[in-house]
Coordinates of C-alpha atoms in Angstrom, one line a residue:
M6 CA 48.1 19.4 -8.5
N7 CA 49.7 21.1 -5.4
I8 CA 49.1 24.4 -3.6
K9 CA 51.5 26.3 -5.8
D10 CA 49.7 25.1 -9.0
I11 CA 46.3 26.3 -7.5
A12 CA 47.8 29.6 -6.5
K13 CA 49.3 30.2 -9.9
L14 CA 46.1 29.4 -11.7
A15 CA 44.2 31.7 -9.4
G16 CA 46.7 34.4 -9.5
V17 CA 47.1 34.6 -5.8
S18 CA 49.7 33.6 -3.2
T19 CA 50.0 30.1 -1.7
S20 CA 49.2 31.6 1.7
T21 CA 45.9 32.9 0.3
V22 CA 45.0 29.5 -0.9
S23 CA 45.9 28.0 2.4
K24 CA 43.7 30.4 4.3
I25 CA 40.7 29.7 2.1
V26 CA 40.9 25.9 2.2
N27 CA 41.4 26.0 6.0
H28 CA 38.4 28.4 6.5
K29 CA 40.6 31.3 7.7
D30 CA 39.5 33.6 4.9
S31 CA 37.6 36.4 6.7
S32 CA 39.9 39.0 5.2
I33 CA 39.8 37.7 1.7
T34 CA 37.3 39.1 -0.9
E35 CA 34.4 36.9 -2.0
A36 CA 35.5 37.0 -5.6
T37 CA 39.0 35.7 -4.8
R38 CA 37.5 33.1 -2.5
S39 CA 35.1 31.8 -5.1
K40 CA 37.8 31.7 -7.7
V41 CA 40.2 29.6 -5.5
L42 CA 37.4 27.3 -4.4
D43 CA 36.3 26.6 -8.0
L44 CA 39.9 25.6 -8.9
V45 CA 40.3 23.5 -5.7
K46 CA 37.1 21.6 -6.5
K47 CA 37.8 21.3 -10.2
Y48 CA 41.2 19.7 -9.7
H49 CA 40.2 17.8 -6.4
Y50 CA 43.1 19.5 -4.5
T51 CA 43.6 18.1 -1.0
P52 CA 46.0 20.0 1.3
Y53 CA 48.9 18.2 3.0
A54 CA 47.3 19.1 6.3
S55 CA 44.2 17.1 5.5
S56 CA 44.4 15.3 8.8
K57 CA 43.4 18.6 10.6
P58 CA 39.7 18.6 11.6
N59 CA 39.0 22.0 10.1
T60 CA 40.3 21.1 6.6
T61 CA 37.7 20.7 3.8
S62 CA 37.4 17.1 2.5
W63 CA 34.9 18.0 -0.3
R64 CA 32.6 15.2 0.7
I65 CA 29.1 15.2 2.0
G66 CA 27.3 12.4 3.8
V67 CA 23.7 11.3 3.1
L68 CA 22.0 9.3 5.9
L69 CA 18.8 7.7 4.9
S70 CA 16.3 5.9 7.2
S71 CA 15.3 3.3 4.6
S72 CA 15.6 2.4 1.0
I73 CA 14.6 4.9 -1.7
S74 CA 15.4 2.8 -4.7
L75 CA 12.2 4.1 -6.5
D76 CA 12.9 7.7 -5.5
S77 CA 15.1 10.1 -7.5
T78 CA 15.8 12.4 -4.6
L79 CA 19.2 10.8 -4.1
D80 CA 20.0 11.2 -7.8
G81 CA 19.4 14.9 -7.5
I82 CA 21.7 15.1 -4.4
I83 CA 24.5 13.2 -6.1
Q84 CA 24.2 15.2 -9.3
Q85 CA 24.4 18.5 -7.6
A86 CA 27.2 17.4 -5.3
Q87 CA 29.3 16.3 -8.3
A88 CA 28.6 19.5 -10.2
S89 CA 29.8 21.5 -7.2
G90 CA 33.0 19.4 -6.8
Y91 CA 31.9 17.2 -3.9
G92 CA 31.8 13.5 -3.5
T93 CA 28.9 11.7 -1.8
L94 CA 28.9 9.0 0.9
V95 CA 25.5 7.4 1.2
F96 CA 24.4 5.4 4.3
N97 CA 21.2 3.5 4.9
S98 CA 19.9 2.8 8.5
Y99 CA 17.3 0.3 7.4
S100 CA 15.0 1.7 10.2
S101 CA 17.6 0.5 12.9
Q102 CA 18.7 3.1 15.4
E103 CA 21.8 1.1 16.2
Q104 CA 22.8 1.1 12.5
E105 CA 21.9 4.8 12.3
E106 CA 24.3 5.6 15.1
Q107 CA 27.0 3.6 13.4
N108 CA 26.3 5.5 10.2
I109 CA 26.7 8.9 11.9
Q110 CA 30.0 7.8 13.4
A111 CA 31.2 6.5 10.0
A112 CA 30.3 9.8 8.3
I113 CA 32.2 11.7 10.9
E114 CA 35.3 9.5 10.7
H115 CA 35.3 10.0 6.9
R116 CA 35.4 13.7 7.7
V117 CA 32.4 14.8 5.6
D118 CA 31.9 18.5 5.3
G119 CA 28.2 18.3 5.8
I120 CA 25.4 15.8 6.4
I121 CA 21.9 15.4 4.9
W122 CA 20.1 13.3 7.5
E123 CA 16.7 11.6 7.5
P124 CA 16.2 10.3 11.1
I125 CA 14.3 7.1 11.5
D126 CA 12.1 8.4 14.4
K127 CA 11.9 11.1 17.0
S128 CA 14.2 9.3 19.4
S129 CA 16.9 9.5 16.8
L130 CA 17.2 13.2 17.2
K131 CA 19.2 12.7 20.4
L132 CA 22.0 11.6 18.1
N133 CA 22.1 15.2 16.7
K134 CA 24.5 16.2 19.5
T135 CA 27.2 13.9 18.0
I136 CA 27.0 15.9 14.8
T137 CA 26.8 19.4 16.3
A138 CA 29.7 18.6 18.6
K139 CA 31.9 18.3 15.5
K140 CA 30.5 21.6 14.1
I141 CA 29.4 19.8 10.9
P142 CA 26.6 21.6 9.0
E143 CA 23.6 19.3 8.7
L144 CA 20.2 19.4 7.1
I145 CA 17.5 17.2 8.6
I146 CA 14.9 16.0 6.1
G147 CA 11.7 14.0 6.3
P148 CA 8.7 14.3 8.6
L149 CA 11.0 14.9 11.7
G150 CA 12.7 18.0 10.1
D151 CA 11.7 21.2 11.8
D152 CA 12.1 23.3 8.6
R153 CA 9.3 22.9 6.0
S154 CA 11.7 23.7 3.2
A155 CA 13.4 20.3 4.0
L156 CA 10.2 18.4 3.3
L157 CA 8.7 17.3 0.0
P158 CA 5.3 19.0 -0.2
Y159 CA 3.3 15.8 0.2
E160 CA 0.7 17.5 2.3
E161 CA 0.2 20.2 -0.3
A162 CA -0.1 17.6 -3.0
A163 CA -2.8 15.7 -1.2
Y164 CA -4.7 18.9 -0.4
N165 CA -4.6 19.9 -4.1
L166 CA -5.6 16.4 -5.4
T167 CA -8.6 16.4 -3.0
Q168 CA -9.5 19.9 -4.2
E169 CA -9.4 18.7 -7.8
L170 CA -12.3 16.3 -7.0
I171 CA -14.2 18.8 -4.8
D172 CA -14.0 21.4 -7.7
R173 CA -15.7 18.8 -9.8
N174 CA -18.6 18.5 -7.2
H175 CA -17.4 15.4 -5.4
S176 CA -18.2 15.2 -1.7
N177 CA -17.8 11.5 -1.0
I178 CA -14.0 11.2 -1.5
A179 CA -12.0 8.2 -0.2
C180 CA -8.2 8.2 0.4
L181 CA -6.0 5.2 -0.6
L182 CA -2.7 5.3 1.4
S183 CA 0.4 3.2 1.1
P184 CA 2.9 2.9 4.0
G185 CA 6.0 5.0 3.5
R186 CA 7.6 8.4 4.0
R187 CA 4.7 10.4 2.6
T188 CA 1.8 8.6 4.4
Q189 CA 1.2 10.9 7.3
S190 CA 1.8 14.1 5.4
F191 CA -0.6 13.0 2.6
L192 CA -3.3 12.1 5.1
R193 CA -3.0 15.5 6.8
G194 CA -3.4 17.3 3.4
Y195 CA -6.5 15.2 2.6
R196 CA -8.1 15.9 5.9
R197 CA -7.3 19.6 5.8
C198 CA -8.9 20.0 2.4
L199 CA -12.1 18.2 3.5
F200 CA -12.2 20.4 6.6
E201 CA -11.7 23.7 4.7
N202 CA -14.5 22.7 2.3
N203 CA -16.9 21.8 5.1
I204 CA -16.9 18.1 4.3
A205 CA -16.8 15.7 7.3
F206 CA -13.8 13.3 7.6
H207 CA -14.5 9.7 8.4
N208 CA -11.9 7.1 9.3
D209 CA -13.8 4.4 7.2
M210 CA -13.1 6.5 4.1
V211 CA -9.3 5.9 4.5
F212 CA -8.0 2.6 3.0
Y213 CA -4.6 1.0 3.2
D214 CA -5.5 -2.2 1.2
I215 CA -7.6 -3.1 -1.7
D216 CA -9.9 -5.6 0.0
D217 CA -13.5 -6.4 0.8
N218 CA -14.1 -3.2 2.6
L219 CA -13.1 -1.2 -0.5
T220 CA -15.3 -3.5 -2.6
T221 CA -18.3 -2.7 -0.4
V222 CA -18.1 1.0 -0.7
M223 CA -17.7 0.7 -4.5
E224 CA -20.7 -1.6 -4.8
N225 CA -22.8 0.8 -2.6
R226 CA -21.8 3.7 -4.9
H227 CA -21.0 5.6 -1.7
V228 CA -17.6 6.8 -2.9
T229 CA -17.5 8.9 -6.1
G230 CA -13.8 9.7 -6.1
F231 CA -10.4 8.4 -4.8
V232 CA -7.2 10.2 -4.0
A233 CA -4.2 7.8 -3.9
S234 CA -0.8 8.6 -2.2
H235 CA 1.2 6.3 -4.5
Y236 CA 0.9 5.8 -8.2
R237 CA 1.4 2.1 -8.2
H238 CA -1.3 1.6 -5.6
A239 CA -3.6 3.7 -7.8
V240 CA -2.8 1.4 -10.7
E241 CA -3.7 -1.6 -8.6
L242 CA -7.1 0.0 -7.7
Q243 CA -7.7 0.8 -11.4
Q244 CA -7.1 -2.8 -12.4
Y245 CA -9.2 -4.2 -9.5
A246 CA -12.1 -1.9 -10.5
Q247 CA -11.8 -3.1 -14.1
S248 CA -12.0 -6.7 -12.9
L249 CA -15.3 -5.8 -11.3
H250 CA -16.5 -4.1 -14.5
Y251 CA -16.3 -0.6 -13.2
R252 CA -15.2 2.1 -15.5
L253 CA -13.1 5.3 -14.8
P254 CA -14.3 8.0 -14.7
Q255 CA -17.8 6.9 -15.5
D256 CA -18.3 5.1 -12.2
F257 CA -15.8 6.9 -10.0
S258 CA -12.9 9.3 -10.4
L259 CA -9.3 8.6 -9.4
V260 CA -6.3 11.0 -9.0
T261 CA -2.9 10.1 -7.6
L262 CA 0.7 11.3 -7.0
R263 CA 3.5 10.0 -9.1
N264 CA 7.3 10.3 -8.6
D265 CA 9.4 11.7 -11.5
S266 CA 11.1 8.2 -11.7
D267 CA 7.8 6.3 -12.1
E268 CA 7.0 5.1 -15.6
P269 CA 3.3 5.6 -16.5
L270 CA 1.6 2.2 -16.7
H271 CA -0.9 2.2 -19.5
Y272 CA -2.7 -0.9 -20.7
P273 CA -5.0 -1.3 -23.8
G274 CA -8.5 -0.2 -22.9
I275 CA -7.5 1.3 -19.6
P276 CA -7.1 5.1 -19.4
E277 CA -3.9 6.6 -18.0
I278 CA -4.5 7.8 -14.4
S279 CA -4.8 11.5 -13.8
S280 CA -1.7 12.4 -11.8
Y281 CA 0.5 15.0 -10.2
N282 CA 4.2 14.5 -11.0
M283 CA 6.5 15.1 -7.9
R284 CA 9.9 16.4 -8.9
N285 CA 12.0 14.4 -6.4
A286 CA 15.3 14.9 -8.3
D287 CA 14.8 18.7 -8.2
F288 CA 14.2 18.4 -4.5
G289 CA 17.4 16.5 -4.0
T290 CA 19.2 19.2 -6.0
H291 CA 17.6 21.8 -3.7
L292 CA 18.7 20.0 -0.5
C293 CA 22.3 19.6 -1.7
S294 CA 22.6 23.3 -2.8
R295 CA 21.4 24.4 0.7
L296 CA 23.9 22.2 2.4
I297 CA 26.8 23.3 0.2
D298 CA 25.8 27.0 0.9
A299 CA 26.1 26.2 4.6
I300 CA 29.5 24.4 4.2
E301 CA 31.0 27.2 2.1
H302 CA 29.4 30.0 4.2
N303 CA 27.6 31.4 1.2
K304 CA 25.3 34.2 2.2
T305 CA 22.4 33.2 0.1
E306 CA 18.8 33.6 1.1
Q307 CA 17.3 30.2 2.0
T308 CA 14.2 29.6 -0.1
E309 CA 11.5 26.9 0.1
F310 CA 11.3 24.2 -2.4
K311 CA 8.6 25.3 -4.9
H312 CA 6.4 22.9 -6.8
I313 CA 3.5 23.7 -9.1
F314 CA 0.8 21.0 -9.1
I315 CA -1.0 20.4 -12.4
L316 CA -2.8 17.2 -13.5
D317 CA -1.0 15.6 -16.4
N318 CA -4.3 14.5 -17.9
E319 CA -8.0 14.3 -17.1
H320 CA -8.6 10.7 -18.3
T321 CA -9.8 9.4 -14.9
V322 CA -11.4 12.4 -13.4
S323 CA -14.9 13.8 -14.0
Q324 CA -18.0 14.9 -12.2
P325 CA -19.8 12.3 -10.0
P326 CA -22.0 9.9 -11.9
N327 CA -25.3 11.4 -10.7
M328 CA -24.4 14.8 -12.1
R329 CA -23.8 13.6 -15.6
H330 CA -27.0 13.7 -17.8
N331 CA -26.0 11.3 -20.6
L332 CA -29.2 9.2 -20.2
I333 CA -31.8 8.2 -22.9
V334 CA -35.4 7.5 -21.9
V335 CA -37.5 5.3 -24.2
I336 CA -41.3 5.4 -23.9
V337 CA -43.3 2.6 -25.6
S338 CA -46.9 1.4 -25.6
I339 CA -47.9 -1.8 -23.8
Y340 CA -48.7 -4.9 -25.9
V341 CA -47.7 -3.1 -29.1
D342 CA -44.5 -3.7 -31.0
T343 CA -43.4 -0.2 -32.1
Y344 CA -40.4 0.6 -34.1
L345 CA -39.1 4.1 -34.0
A346 CA -36.5 5.2 -36.6
T347 CA -34.6 8.5 -36.1
P348 CA -31.5 9.8 -37.8
T349 CA -30.1 11.1 -34.5
L350 CA -30.5 10.3 -30.9
P351 CA -33.1 12.5 -29.0
K352 CA -31.7 15.1 -26.6
P353 CA -32.0 14.3 -22.9

């Protein structure tokens, strides 16, 4: 497929096609521009002048700070890129700034049209000048991104999960955290919800491991509910509680956040954990669409990533144990064997 073929299919001149693919199309109508670009992407047309720096390569780069093998965000990015006629180059920095710098250089050398970048730490942001010098559109994601729409709403999820327990009259709520991308955002949401409900925050109510400290608060019945940042950690807590003969939600409630790629773990006799499902793949699609809009200079209004949080079930969430009145009191005489027969149990 050459430029004449593209021009013929689009019903325009070859010079019009050349102007569009080389970003010199200010005098061309949006309808014509869109029609030509659709054909260019559909047939993977690459102009002969592809060595020029301002020529579109139809590739985007994705720079990750660490592995996300259990996260479907990347799936969403790749799917949207392919649907839009773009290829995807994925790089992993493995938390190394040296590797991160090499990845940025590699993406530039491959002439990507745009970059989705997750910096490994604040000091990495100084590398941003390398990307901006090449005038490559970029979208910074993760906790270092300065645009909230480039963040998964982990803080909002933690806030709402905590509120689920507070709405059921819990006030002694612990937080179970796992190291990872969402840890700090999740902790902020948990703390903010407590503060706005006039509940004091205590550091000793935040747990990173299932250990003796956690066992102590369970035995003392001090904690009536847990919010867990990661689904698999919540499952570990549930199994650990069962080994100590605690029942959910009779002894305490448990709510958690689950990725859309996580399979629900359900064992005989153990209830499925009450969870919010995070649509990571949809977030990846959102990120890729935003970047492509920037690459193609589409004048679309930038919107935040919207997520509606609803518990998928209420199997492990209830009121605190001391607020449930499912008790039976039996009164008998001393030194007398009395047998009481009744067709139904007496009311509390």
